[in-house]
mmCIF file of C-alpha atoms in Angstrom:
data_model
loop_
_atom_site.group_PDB
_atom_site.id
_atom_site.type_symbol
_atom_site.label_atom_id
_atom_site.label_comp_id
_atom_site.label_asym_id
_atom_site.label_seq_id
_atom_site.Cartn_x
_atom_site.Cartn_y
_atom_site.Cartn_z
ATOM 1 C CA MET A 13 0.089 -0.124 0.011
ATOM 2 C CA ILE A 14 1.575 3.276 -1.072
ATOM 3 C CA GLY A 15 1.088 6.260 1.502
ATOM 4 C CA ARG A 16 2.552 8.751 3.766
ATOM 5 C CA PHE A 17 1.985 7.047 7.249
ATOM 6 C CA PHE A 18 2.528 9.731 10.044
ATOM 7 C CA LEU A 19 3.364 7.543 13.134
ATOM 8 C CA SER A 20 4.581 10.374 15.246
ATOM 9 C CA SER A 21 1.752 11.690 17.589
ATOM 10 C CA GLY A 22 3.474 15.050 17.274
ATOM 11 C CA LEU A 23 2.034 15.412 13.578
ATOM 12 C CA HIS A 24 -1.334 14.893 14.639
ATOM 13 C CA MET A 25 -2.317 18.371 14.494
ATOM 14 C CA TRP A 26 -0.617 19.076 11.452
ATOM 15 C CA LYS A 27 -2.489 15.756 9.498
ATOM 16 C CA GLN A 28 -5.926 17.723 10.883
ATOM 17 C CA ILE A 29 -4.582 21.156 9.422
ATOM 18 C CA TRP A 30 -3.918 19.123 5.920
ATOM 19 C CA VAL A 31 -7.302 17.973 5.847
ATOM 20 C CA ALA A 32 -8.707 21.403 6.617
ATOM 21 C CA LEU A 33 -6.516 22.884 3.608
ATOM 22 C CA LEU A 34 -7.790 20.208 1.269
ATOM 23 C CA LEU A 35 -11.543 21.269 2.282
ATOM 24 C CA LEU A 36 -10.654 25.095 1.669
ATOM 25 C CA VAL A 37 -8.748 24.860 -1.772
ATOM 26 C CA SER A 38 -11.289 22.293 -2.983
ATOM 27 C CA ALA A 39 -14.304 24.115 -1.986
ATOM 28 C CA GLN A 40 -13.454 27.165 -3.887
ATOM 29 C CA CYS A 41 -13.356 25.879 -7.646
ATOM 30 C CA LEU A 42 -16.436 27.703 -8.530
ATOM 31 C CA ALA A 43 -17.120 31.090 -7.295
ATOM 32 C CA ALA A 44 -20.812 31.853 -6.063
ATOM 33 C CA ASN A 45 -21.198 34.897 -8.413
ATOM 34 C CA GLU A 46 -18.987 33.625 -10.938
ATOM 35 C CA TYR A 47 -18.370 30.409 -13.197
ATOM 36 C CA ARG A 48 -14.920 30.187 -13.986
ATOM 37 C CA THR A 49 -12.662 28.346 -16.234
ATOM 38 C CA GLN A 50 -8.957 28.189 -17.925
ATOM 39 C CA LEU A 51 -7.747 28.200 -21.323
ATOM 40 C CA SER A 52 -4.560 27.534 -22.771
ATOM 41 C CA SER A 53 -3.988 29.652 -26.066
ATOM 42 C CA THR A 54 -1.148 31.312 -28.106
ATOM 43 C CA GLU A 55 -3.855 34.452 -28.172
ATOM 44 C CA ARG A 56 -2.360 37.264 -25.860
ATOM 45 C CA GLU A 57 -5.536 39.218 -26.304
ATOM 46 C CA ALA A 58 -8.858 37.978 -25.268
ATOM 47 C CA ASN A 59 -10.760 38.166 -28.504
ATOM 48 C CA SER A 60 -14.067 37.266 -29.174
ATOM 49 C CA ALA A 61 -13.655 33.698 -30.616
ATOM 50 C CA LEU A 62 -11.231 32.875 -27.293
ATOM 51 C CA LEU A 63 -14.244 34.397 -24.785
ATOM 52 C CA SER A 64 -16.743 32.167 -26.800
ATOM 53 C CA GLN A 65 -14.569 29.184 -26.320
ATOM 54 C CA GLY A 66 -14.164 29.569 -22.761
ATOM 55 C CA LEU A 67 -18.238 30.455 -22.344
ATOM 56 C CA ALA A 68 -18.948 27.137 -24.415
ATOM 57 C CA GLN A 69 -16.684 25.253 -21.942
ATOM 58 C CA VAL A 70 -18.364 26.643 -18.588
ATOM 59 C CA LEU A 71 -21.831 25.697 -20.126
ATOM 60 C CA VAL A 72 -20.295 22.070 -20.728
ATOM 61 C CA GLN A 73 -18.968 22.104 -17.247
ATOM 62 C CA LEU A 74 -22.403 23.193 -15.984
ATOM 63 C CA THR A 75 -24.510 20.648 -17.946
ATOM 64 C CA GLY A 76 -22.386 17.874 -18.429
ATOM 65 C CA ASP A 77 -23.899 18.124 -22.148
ATOM 66 C CA ARG A 78 -21.453 18.662 -25.045
ATOM 67 C CA ALA A 79 -24.677 19.007 -26.967
ATOM 68 C CA ILE A 80 -25.911 22.384 -25.034
ATOM 69 C CA VAL A 81 -23.900 24.431 -27.469
ATOM 70 C CA GLU A 82 -26.312 23.436 -30.384
ATOM 71 C CA GLN A 83 -29.230 25.055 -28.399
ATOM 72 C CA PRO A 84 -30.466 28.247 -30.168
ATOM 73 C CA LEU A 85 -30.454 30.536 -27.300
ATOM 74 C CA VAL A 86 -26.799 29.157 -26.405
ATOM 75 C CA LYS A 87 -25.655 29.869 -30.331
ATOM 76 C CA LYS A 88 -26.980 33.032 -30.016
ATOM 77 C CA ALA A 89 -25.197 33.681 -26.362
ATOM 78 C CA LEU A 90 -21.801 32.150 -27.959
ATOM 79 C CA ALA A 91 -22.095 35.096 -30.578
ATOM 80 C CA THR A 92 -21.833 37.443 -28.058
ATOM 81 C CA PRO A 93 -19.657 36.204 -25.103
ATOM 82 C CA GLU A 94 -18.540 39.514 -23.936
ATOM 83 C CA ASN A 95 -21.989 40.085 -22.554
ATOM 84 C CA TYR A 96 -21.617 37.454 -19.966
ATOM 85 C CA LEU A 97 -18.149 38.457 -19.397
ATOM 86 C CA ALA A 98 -17.317 39.105 -15.502
ATOM 87 C CA SER A 99 -13.487 38.971 -14.981
ATOM 88 C CA SER A 100 -10.422 37.709 -17.160
ATOM 89 C CA SER A 101 -6.620 37.530 -16.212
ATOM 90 C CA SER A 102 -3.851 35.995 -17.892
ATOM 91 C CA ASP A 103 -0.309 34.177 -17.111
ATOM 92 C CA GLN A 104 2.333 33.864 -20.005
ATOM 93 C CA ARG A 105 4.096 30.562 -19.568
ATOM 94 C CA GLU A 106 6.816 30.364 -22.167
ATOM 95 C CA ALA A 107 4.725 30.338 -25.670
ATOM 96 C CA GLN A 108 1.560 29.715 -23.948
ATOM 97 C CA VAL A 109 -0.907 32.042 -22.565
ATOM 98 C CA ILE A 110 -3.027 30.688 -19.758
ATOM 99 C CA TRP A 111 -6.406 32.568 -19.706
ATOM 100 C CA GLN A 112 -8.680 32.348 -16.609
ATOM 101 C CA PHE A 113 -12.265 33.653 -17.564
ATOM 102 C CA GLY A 114 -15.042 34.524 -14.990
ATOM 103 C CA TYR A 115 -18.755 34.591 -16.549
ATOM 104 C CA SER A 116 -21.694 36.044 -14.793
ATOM 105 C CA ALA A 117 -22.917 33.183 -13.003
ATOM 106 C CA SER A 118 -26.736 35.336 -12.789
ATOM 107 C CA GLN A 119 -26.774 35.554 -16.497
ATOM 108 C CA LEU A 120 -25.799 32.073 -17.290
ATOM 109 C CA ASP A 121 -28.475 30.733 -14.483
ATOM 110 C CA THR A 122 -31.222 32.521 -16.662
ATOM 111 C CA LEU A 123 -30.011 31.593 -20.041
ATOM 112 C CA LEU A 124 -29.933 27.939 -18.742
ATOM 113 C CA LYS A 125 -33.391 28.338 -17.263
ATOM 114 C CA GLU A 126 -34.575 29.556 -20.374
ATOM 115 C CA THR A 127 -33.621 26.451 -22.508
ATOM 116 C CA LYS A 128 -35.189 24.511 -19.919
ATOM 117 C CA GLN A 129 -31.645 22.570 -19.183
ATOM 118 C CA GLY A 130 -30.919 21.245 -16.013
ATOM 119 C CA TYR A 131 -27.291 22.314 -14.586
ATOM 120 C CA TRP A 132 -24.954 22.135 -11.685
ATOM 121 C CA GLY A 133 -24.921 25.563 -10.928
ATOM 122 C CA GLY A 134 -23.795 27.288 -7.484
ATOM 123 C CA VAL A 135 -20.736 26.753 -5.513
ATOM 124 C CA ARG A 136 -19.954 22.955 -5.694
ATOM 125 C CA ALA A 137 -19.281 21.152 -2.557
ATOM 126 C CA PRO A 138 -15.913 18.786 -2.587
ATOM 127 C CA VAL A 139 -16.649 15.338 -3.659
ATOM 128 C CA LEU A 140 -14.321 12.731 -1.908
ATOM 129 C CA VAL A 141 -12.748 10.248 -4.017
ATOM 130 C CA TRP A 142 -11.613 6.726 -3.412
ATOM 131 C CA LEU A 143 -9.664 5.144 -6.202
ATOM 132 C CA VAL A 144 -8.581 1.711 -6.411
ATOM 133 C CA VAL A 145 -6.398 0.878 -9.429
ATOM 134 C CA ASP A 146 -5.928 -2.909 -10.648
ATOM 135 C CA ASN A 147 -3.109 -3.457 -12.815
ATOM 136 C CA GLY A 148 -3.389 -6.863 -13.444
ATOM 137 C CA SER A 149 -0.985 -8.016 -10.822
ATOM 138 C CA GLU A 150 -1.865 -5.980 -7.840
ATOM 139 C CA ARG A 151 -5.064 -3.605 -6.594
ATOM 140 C CA ARG A 152 -4.383 -0.109 -4.355
ATOM 141 C CA ILE A 153 -5.740 2.773 -3.284
ATOM 142 C CA ILE A 154 -4.407 6.265 -4.969
ATOM 143 C CA TRP A 155 -3.561 8.238 -2.253
ATOM 144 C CA ASP A 156 -3.646 12.300 -2.420
ATOM 145 C CA GLN A 157 -0.068 13.619 -4.171
ATOM 146 C CA ASP A 158 0.326 10.014 -4.824
ATOM 147 C CA SER A 159 3.609 9.199 -6.825
ATOM 148 C CA SER A 160 1.817 7.424 -9.793
ATOM 149 C CA ASP A 161 0.008 9.016 -12.740
ATOM 150 C CA TYR A 162 -3.366 7.985 -11.574
ATOM 151 C CA ASP A 163 -3.638 10.826 -9.073
ATOM 152 C CA GLN A 164 -2.659 13.693 -11.498
ATOM 153 C CA LEU A 165 -5.037 11.717 -14.208
ATOM 154 C CA LEU A 166 -8.020 12.054 -11.742
ATOM 155 C CA ARG A 167 -7.418 15.755 -11.084
ATOM 156 C CA GLN A 168 -7.387 16.611 -14.579
ATOM 157 C CA ALA A 169 -10.339 14.618 -15.466
ATOM 158 C CA ALA A 170 -12.281 16.306 -12.459
ATOM 159 C CA GLN A 171 -10.677 19.796 -13.397
ATOM 160 C CA HIS A 172 -12.173 19.469 -17.230
ATOM 161 C CA LEU A 173 -15.770 19.332 -15.678
ATOM 162 C CA ALA A 174 -15.066 21.777 -12.592
ATOM 163 C CA VAL A 175 -15.772 18.964 -10.049
ATOM 164 C CA PRO A 176 -13.741 20.044 -7.134
ATOM 165 C CA VAL A 177 -12.281 16.836 -5.304
ATOM 166 C CA GLN A 178 -10.649 15.327 -2.304
ATOM 167 C CA MET A 179 -8.237 12.614 -2.157
ATOM 168 C CA PRO A 180 -7.672 10.872 1.284
ATOM 169 C CA ILE A 181 -4.199 11.764 2.465
ATOM 170 C CA GLY A 182 -3.179 7.998 3.090
ATOM 171 C CA ASP A 183 -1.854 8.032 6.815
ATOM 172 C CA LEU A 184 -2.452 5.662 9.588
ATOM 173 C CA ASP A 185 -5.750 6.872 10.353
ATOM 174 C CA ASP A 186 -6.713 5.989 6.741
ATOM 175 C CA ALA A 187 -5.208 2.873 7.038
ATOM 176 C CA MET A 188 -6.695 1.525 10.096
ATOM 177 C CA ALA A 189 -10.267 2.686 8.815
ATOM 178 C CA ILE A 190 -10.294 0.794 5.396
ATOM 179 C CA SER A 191 -8.776 -1.629 3.116
ATOM 180 C CA VAL A 192 -8.580 -2.431 -0.790
ATOM 181 C CA PRO A 193 -11.168 -5.129 -0.488
ATOM 182 C CA ASP A 194 -13.907 -2.471 1.252
ATOM 183 C CA ILE A 195 -13.432 0.154 -1.600
ATOM 184 C CA TRP A 196 -13.581 -2.329 -4.181
ATOM 185 C CA GLY A 197 -16.443 -4.194 -2.997
ATOM 186 C CA GLY A 198 -18.362 -0.955 -2.358
ATOM 187 C CA PHE A 199 -19.207 -1.605 1.244
ATOM 188 C CA SER A 200 -20.944 1.582 2.456
ATOM 189 C CA GLN A 201 -20.038 1.073 6.187
ATOM 190 C CA PRO A 202 -16.235 1.134 6.143
ATOM 191 C CA ILE A 203 -16.278 3.656 3.288
ATOM 192 C CA ALA A 204 -18.405 6.019 5.493
ATOM 193 C CA THR A 205 -16.326 5.501 8.737
ATOM 194 C CA ALA A 206 -13.469 6.526 6.393
ATOM 195 C CA SER A 207 -14.864 9.587 5.024
ATOM 196 C CA GLU A 208 -16.219 11.212 8.095
ATOM 197 C CA ARG A 209 -12.999 12.675 9.007
ATOM 198 C CA TYR A 210 -13.050 14.611 5.747
ATOM 199 C CA GLN A 211 -16.631 16.119 6.236
ATOM 200 C CA ALA A 212 -17.469 14.911 3.135
ATOM 201 C CA LYS A 213 -20.537 15.747 1.664
ATOM 202 C CA SER A 214 -20.736 13.215 -0.909
ATOM 203 C CA VAL A 215 -18.347 10.425 -1.783
ATOM 204 C CA LEU A 216 -17.284 8.868 -5.077
ATOM 205 C CA VAL A 217 -15.886 5.297 -5.540
ATOM 206 C CA ILE A 218 -13.993 4.615 -8.670
ATOM 207 C CA LYS A 219 -12.752 1.178 -9.174
ATOM 208 C CA ALA A 220 -10.206 1.032 -12.184
ATOM 209 C CA ARG A 221 -8.736 -1.550 -14.457
ATOM 210 C CA GLN A 222 -5.700 -1.031 -16.845
ATOM 211 C CA ALA A 223 -3.735 -4.068 -18.119
ATOM 212 C CA GLY A 224 -0.659 -3.291 -19.923
ATOM 213 C CA HIS A 225 -0.895 -0.186 -22.158
ATOM 214 C CA GLN A 226 -4.758 -0.949 -22.545
ATOM 215 C CA PRO A 227 -7.144 2.333 -22.067
ATOM 216 C CA LEU A 228 -8.337 2.320 -18.639
ATOM 217 C CA GLN A 229 -11.359 1.148 -17.568
ATOM 218 C CA ALA A 230 -13.907 2.262 -14.733
ATOM 219 C CA GLN A 231 -16.723 1.374 -12.554
ATOM 220 C CA TRP A 232 -18.035 3.876 -10.402
ATOM 221 C CA GLN A 233 -20.434 4.569 -7.331
ATOM 222 C CA LEU A 234 -21.679 7.644 -5.730
ATOM 223 C CA TRP A 235 -23.266 8.480 -2.339
ATOM 224 C CA ASN A 236 -24.813 12.100 -2.556
ATOM 225 C CA MET A 237 -25.019 12.366 1.119
ATOM 226 C CA PRO A 238 -23.000 13.333 3.996
ATOM 227 C CA ALA A 239 -20.479 10.543 4.992
ATOM 228 C CA SER A 240 -22.246 10.171 8.256
ATOM 229 C CA ARG A 241 -25.611 8.870 6.688
ATOM 230 C CA MET A 242 -23.844 6.516 4.179
ATOM 231 C CA GLY A 243 -23.648 3.336 6.400
ATOM 232 C CA GLY A 244 -25.921 0.903 5.191
ATOM 233 C CA GLN A 245 -27.043 2.983 2.560
ATOM 234 C CA SER A 246 -27.244 2.010 -1.386
ATOM 235 C CA ALA A 247 -25.431 4.418 -3.712
ATOM 236 C CA SER A 248 -27.081 7.281 -5.326
ATOM 237 C CA ILE A 249 -25.984 6.490 -8.628
ATOM 238 C CA SER A 250 -23.504 4.074 -10.058
ATOM 239 C CA GLY A 251 -21.996 3.551 -13.754
ATOM 240 C CA GLN A 252 -19.161 2.740 -15.806
ATOM 241 C CA GLY A 253 -16.638 5.396 -17.568
ATOM 242 C CA MET A 254 -16.393 4.712 -21.043
ATOM 243 C CA VAL A 255 -13.238 4.743 -22.904
ATOM 244 C CA GLY A 256 -13.019 7.609 -25.201
ATOM 245 C CA ALA A 257 -11.037 10.692 -26.178
ATOM 246 C CA ASP A 258 -11.037 12.361 -23.037
ATOM 247 C CA GLY A 259 -10.478 8.777 -21.197
ATOM 248 C CA ALA A 260 -12.709 6.685 -18.973
ATOM 249 C CA LEU A 261 -12.076 9.005 -15.435
ATOM 250 C CA ALA A 262 -13.402 12.271 -17.667
ATOM 251 C CA ASP A 263 -16.354 10.072 -18.489
ATOM 252 C CA VAL A 264 -16.886 9.140 -14.763
ATOM 253 C CA PHE A 265 -17.034 13.124 -14.001
ATOM 254 C CA THR A 266 -19.247 13.747 -17.335
ATOM 255 C CA GLN A 267 -21.762 11.408 -15.476
ATOM 256 C CA VAL A 268 -21.456 12.958 -12.084
ATOM 257 C CA VAL A 269 -22.158 16.402 -13.333
ATOM 258 C CA GLN A 270 -25.159 14.872 -15.474
ATOM 259 C CA TYR A 271 -26.720 13.392 -12.365
ATOM 260 C CA HIS A 272 -26.633 16.581 -10.278
ATOM 261 C CA ALA A 273 -28.034 18.712 -13.298
ATOM 262 C CA LYS A 274 -30.813 16.056 -13.785
ATOM 263 C CA LEU A 275 -31.766 16.728 -10.084
ATOM 264 C CA ASN A 276 -31.985 20.331 -11.001
ATOM 265 C CA ALA A 277 -33.869 20.297 -14.085
ATOM 266 C CA PRO A 278 -37.118 21.656 -14.356
ATOM 267 C CA LYS A 279 -39.791 19.681 -13.512
ATOM 268 C CA GLU A 280 -42.714 18.654 -15.344
ATOM 269 C CA ILE A 281 -45.619 18.941 -13.229
ATOM 270 C CA ASP A 282 -49.182 17.351 -13.629
ATOM 271 C CA PRO A 283 -51.699 18.971 -11.261
ATOM 272 C CA GLN A 284 -53.574 15.347 -11.461
ATOM 273 C CA ALA A 285 -50.534 13.409 -10.442
ATOM 274 C CA THR A 286 -49.696 15.880 -7.641
ATOM 275 C CA GLN A 287 -53.513 16.587 -6.289
ATOM 276 C CA SER A 288 -53.531 14.001 -3.708
ATOM 277 C CA THR A 289 -49.728 13.848 -2.709
ATOM 278 C CA GLY A 290 -49.847 17.358 -0.579
ATOM 279 C CA LEU A 291 -48.003 17.075 2.415
ATOM 280 C CA ALA A 292 -47.558 19.710 5.549
ATOM 281 C CA LEU A 293 -43.842 20.225 6.786
ATOM 282 C CA ARG A 294 -42.804 22.351 9.877
ATOM 283 C CA VAL A 295 -39.279 22.764 9.934
ATOM 284 C CA TYR A 296 -37.472 24.905 13.067
ATOM 285 C CA GLN A 297 -34.730 27.216 13.136
ATOM 286 C CA ILE A 298 -35.922 29.369 10.456
ATOM 287 C CA HIS A 299 -34.829 32.859 11.835
ATOM 288 C CA ASN A 300 -35.237 34.998 9.040
ATOM 289 C CA SER A 301 -36.023 35.570 5.326
ATOM 290 C CA LYS A 302 -32.118 34.088 4.209
ATOM 291 C CA ASP A 303 -33.052 30.924 5.945
ATOM 292 C CA TYR A 304 -36.482 30.631 4.547
ATOM 293 C CA PHE A 305 -35.063 30.971 0.800
ATOM 294 C CA GLU A 306 -32.241 28.701 1.341
ATOM 295 C CA LEU A 307 -34.670 26.086 2.839
ATOM 296 C CA GLU A 308 -36.735 26.501 -0.130
ATOM 297 C CA ARG A 309 -34.270 26.398 -2.861
ATOM 298 C CA MET A 310 -32.995 23.150 -0.972
ATOM 299 C CA LEU A 311 -36.186 21.471 -0.551
ATOM 300 C CA LYS A 312 -37.010 22.266 -4.606
ATOM 301 C CA SER A 313 -33.797 20.852 -5.576
ATOM 302 C CA LEU A 314 -35.309 17.481 -4.410
ATOM 303 C CA THR A 315 -36.358 15.191 -7.190
ATOM 304 C CA SER A 316 -39.264 14.011 -4.822
ATOM 305 C CA VAL A 317 -40.565 17.506 -4.705
ATOM 306 C CA ALA A 318 -42.863 18.917 -7.288
ATOM 307 C CA GLN A 319 -43.698 22.095 -5.700
ATOM 308 C CA VAL A 320 -43.042 24.372 -2.363
ATOM 309 C CA LYS A 321 -45.814 26.671 -0.924
ATOM 310 C CA LEU A 322 -45.234 28.796 2.391
ATOM 311 C CA ARG A 323 -48.199 28.893 4.480
ATOM 312 C CA ASN A 324 -46.832 30.475 7.717
ATOM 313 C CA ILE A 325 -43.655 31.710 9.558
ATOM 314 C CA THR A 326 -43.961 32.070 13.055
ATOM 315 C CA GLY A 327 -41.466 32.494 15.737
ATOM 316 C CA ASP A 328 -38.133 30.241 14.993
ATOM 317 C CA TYR A 329 -40.446 27.974 12.414
ATOM 318 C CA ALA A 330 -41.852 27.838 8.847
ATOM 319 C CA ASP A 331 -44.685 25.864 8.003
ATOM 320 C CA VAL A 332 -44.794 24.683 4.093
ATOM 321 C CA GLU A 333 -47.012 22.671 1.750
ATOM 322 C CA LEU A 334 -45.249 20.279 -0.541
ATOM 323 C CA LYS A 335 -46.676 18.697 -3.624
ATOM 324 C CA LEU A 336 -44.668 15.193 -4.269
ATOM 325 C CA LEU A 337 -43.437 13.320 -7.274
ATOM 326 C CA SER A 338 -43.151 10.329 -4.781
ATOM 327 C CA GLY A 339 -44.203 8.438 -1.737
ATOM 328 C CA GLU A 340 -43.653 10.445 1.607
ATOM 329 C CA ASP A 341 -40.994 8.028 2.521
ATOM 330 C CA GLN A 342 -38.882 8.617 -0.514
ATOM 331 C CA PHE A 343 -38.923 12.182 0.625
ATOM 332 C CA TYR A 344 -37.859 12.121 3.869
ATOM 333 C CA GLN A 345 -34.963 10.111 2.695
ATOM 334 C CA ASP A 346 -34.024 12.598 0.054
ATOM 335 C CA LEU A 347 -34.616 15.257 2.908
ATOM 336 C CA LEU A 348 -32.296 13.870 5.545
ATOM 337 C CA ASN A 349 -29.868 12.537 2.695
ATOM 338 C CA ASP A 350 -29.373 16.091 1.912
ATOM 339 C CA GLY A 351 -27.792 17.062 5.344
ATOM 340 C CA ARG A 352 -29.027 20.295 5.981
ATOM 341 C CA VAL A 353 -32.093 19.169 7.903
ATOM 342 C CA GLN A 354 -32.013 17.092 10.907
ATOM 343 C CA LYS A 355 -34.504 14.884 12.771
ATOM 344 C CA LYS A 356 -34.274 15.782 16.243
ATOM 345 C CA ALA A 357 -36.136 15.825 19.489
ATOM 346 C CA LEU A 358 -38.382 18.465 20.392
ATOM 347 C CA PRO A 359 -37.764 20.312 23.638
ATOM 348 C CA LYS A 360 -40.404 19.206 26.186
ATOM 349 C CA ALA A 361 -43.129 21.953 27.054
ATOM 350 C CA PRO A 362 -43.801 22.331 31.022
ATOM 351 C CA ALA A 363 -46.540 20.416 32.170
ATOM 352 C CA VAL A 364 -49.733 22.385 33.627
ATOM 353 C CA VAL A 365 -51.989 20.972 35.862
ATOM 354 C CA VAL A 366 -55.116 22.540 36.323
ATOM 355 C CA THR A 367 -57.423 21.606 39.512
ATOM 356 C CA THR A 368 -60.990 22.242 39.853
ATOM 357 C CA PRO A 369 -62.736 22.055 43.292
ATOM 358 C CA LYS A 370 -65.579 19.353 43.425
ATOM 359 C CA LYS A 371 -68.853 20.565 44.286
ATOM 360 C CA ASP A 372 -71.270 18.496 46.316
ATOM 361 C CA PRO A 373 -74.721 18.278 44.224
ATOM 362 C CA GLU A 374 -77.005 18.044 47.054
ATOM 363 C CA GLN A 375 -75.508 21.619 48.511
ATOM 364 C CA ALA A 376 -78.020 23.645 46.502
ATOM 365 C CA LEU A 377 -81.041 21.358 47.307
ATOM 366 C CA THR A 378 -83.687 21.965 49.488
ATOM 367 C CA THR A 379 -84.708 19.309 52.010
ATOM 368 C CA VAL A 380 -87.355 17.648 50.287
ATOM 369 C CA ASP A 381 -85.259 18.013 46.965
ATOM 370 C CA LYS A 382 -82.430 16.342 49.089
ATOM 371 C CA MET A 383 -84.394 13.026 49.711
ATOM 372 C CA GLN A 384 -85.923 13.097 46.180
ATOM 373 C CA TYR A 385 -82.115 13.219 45.041
ATOM 374 C CA LYS A 386 -80.828 10.039 47.212
ATOM 375 C CA ALA A 387 -83.718 8.197 45.946
ATOM 376 C CA ASP A 388 -83.525 8.700 42.332
ATOM 377 C CA SER A 389 -79.696 8.188 42.955
ATOM 378 C CA ALA A 390 -80.324 4.589 44.332
ATOM 379 C CA THR A 391 -82.307 3.405 41.388
ATOM 380 C CA GLU A 392 -80.241 5.268 38.512
ATOM 381 C CA THR A 393 -78.547 3.522 35.791
ATOM 382 C CA PRO A 394 -74.544 4.307 35.949
ATOM 383 C CA VAL A 395 -73.861 6.431 32.728
ATOM 384 C CA GLN A 396 -70.697 5.561 30.910
ATOM 385 C CA ALA A 397 -68.147 8.079 30.937
ATOM 386 C CA VAL A 398 -67.301 9.557 27.424
ATOM 387 C CA GLN A 399 -63.896 8.582 26.517
ATOM 388 C CA LYS A 400 -62.336 11.887 24.895
ATOM 389 C CA PRO A 401 -59.880 11.238 21.875
ATOM 390 C CA GLU A 402 -56.137 11.341 22.932
ATOM 391 C CA VAL A 403 -53.910 14.276 21.803
ATOM 392 C CA VAL A 404 -50.714 12.865 20.461
ATOM 393 C CA THR A 405 -47.682 15.528 21.026
ATOM 394 C CA PRO A 406 -44.957 15.085 18.676
ATOM 395 C CA THR A 407 -41.699 14.558 20.187
ATOM 396 C CA MET A 408 -39.510 14.525 17.070
ATOM 397 C CA GLY A 409 -39.160 18.057 14.580
ATOM 398 C CA TYR A 410 -36.922 18.656 11.721
ATOM 399 C CA PHE A 411 -34.441 21.170 12.040
ATOM 400 C CA TRP A 412 -32.607 23.641 9.807
ATOM 401 C CA GLN A 413 -28.783 23.414 10.157
ATOM 402 C CA PRO A 414 -27.141 24.311 7.092
ATOM 403 C CA ASN A 415 -23.557 24.539 8.216
ATOM 404 C CA GLN A 416 -23.775 20.735 9.251
ATOM 405 C CA ASP A 417 -23.006 17.601 7.657
ATOM 406 C CA SER A 418 -24.842 15.238 9.722
#
C-alpha cells in the first residue's frame, strides 16, 4: 500500500490542518457569483473567439452535455460572449498564455433556465474520491499526492468538468479505517467511517482497471449524501466510465455532473398526479428570510418534490406545503440525505396542572329535594363516561442546520 504513514503523535495536529486545507482549496473551484474556467492559448488578447470558447466550456461544465452548444439560445449567447464576461486574467508561460475567465453566474443561470436545461450551478461542495486501481497484478488505493500518474489523471479529469475533488491523504488513520477490499466491494459502512474525517458531503468510489498499455476502464458509485449518513445506504447512482477521447475518468465526472444537472432540471408537473400527494412540513430554526429562501431552494432541488408553498412563518419555524412526485418515505429519505435538515427531539413543554374544586350536588338542594335526589340516585343506571380522543404531541421535529454535515 502506497501512502504516507505519520506515526508520530506530534504530527497529529498537522494532519488535521492538512485535511482542513484540502477542504478549503477544493471548495473554491466555483465562485458564487462567477463560473470560472481556464484556457491555454497562444493569443495574447482575449478576442471574441477565445471568449466564446471559454463560455462554451463553462456551459458544458455546468450541464455535462456537449450538445448544449447546439441549443438556439446558447448559440446566440456564444455569438456575443463578452455580454456574459465578469472577469478575466492571464499568465504567460513560455509560448503559451493561460487565460482565466469568469462568466456571470446570474446571467448563465437565466440562460439555462430559458433553455429548460438542467445544470449543476452554485458553489460545488468537494467530492471525496476513493480510487482503487487494478493493474492486473495488484490492486491499490491512490492517495493524495500519489507518486503514480493516476492521481494527476483523476485531477485533470475532474478539473475538466469543474468538479472539486478531495483525495484521502493515506495516513495511519486511513489505513486503520479502510482496506482495498472494502472499496472494491463498495461496502458503504467502512467507506462511510473512513470518509467522515474529511467532512465529505458526497463520496465517489472508482474501481479502475488497466492491463498493460490498454485504455483505463472504470466503474463508479456515488453516494450523494454526507458521509455520516452513508452507512448501510445504497449508492445514489452508479455507472461505468466509457473509454473515449478524454479517457474513462473524464467520462465518470461527466456522468457525475449530468446526475446533479438532472436533479436540478425543471420538473414537468402534472396537476392531476400531484393533487393527492400534498404534505405539510414544519421546519424549526428558520430565523429570517435568508434561512427560509435557502430552505426553499433546497426543497425544490429534491427529486421527490414538485412544488413548495409557504404557509406560515412564526417565531423560529416555517410551515410549508409540498406537492410530491413520490411517496412520503422517499421524500423524507431525500430530505435527510441532503444533510441540511436534521430530525431531532423537540424540547418538552412544562406540564401545566389545573385543579377544580369538586362540588357536592346536594348543596344547592332543599330538604325535600335532597330526599328525592337520594332516592333517584339509588335507582339510577350508571352512565358510561365519554372517552375523549387522546391528543398525541409530536416528540420529533425537523431542524434547519445548513452548516452541519450530519
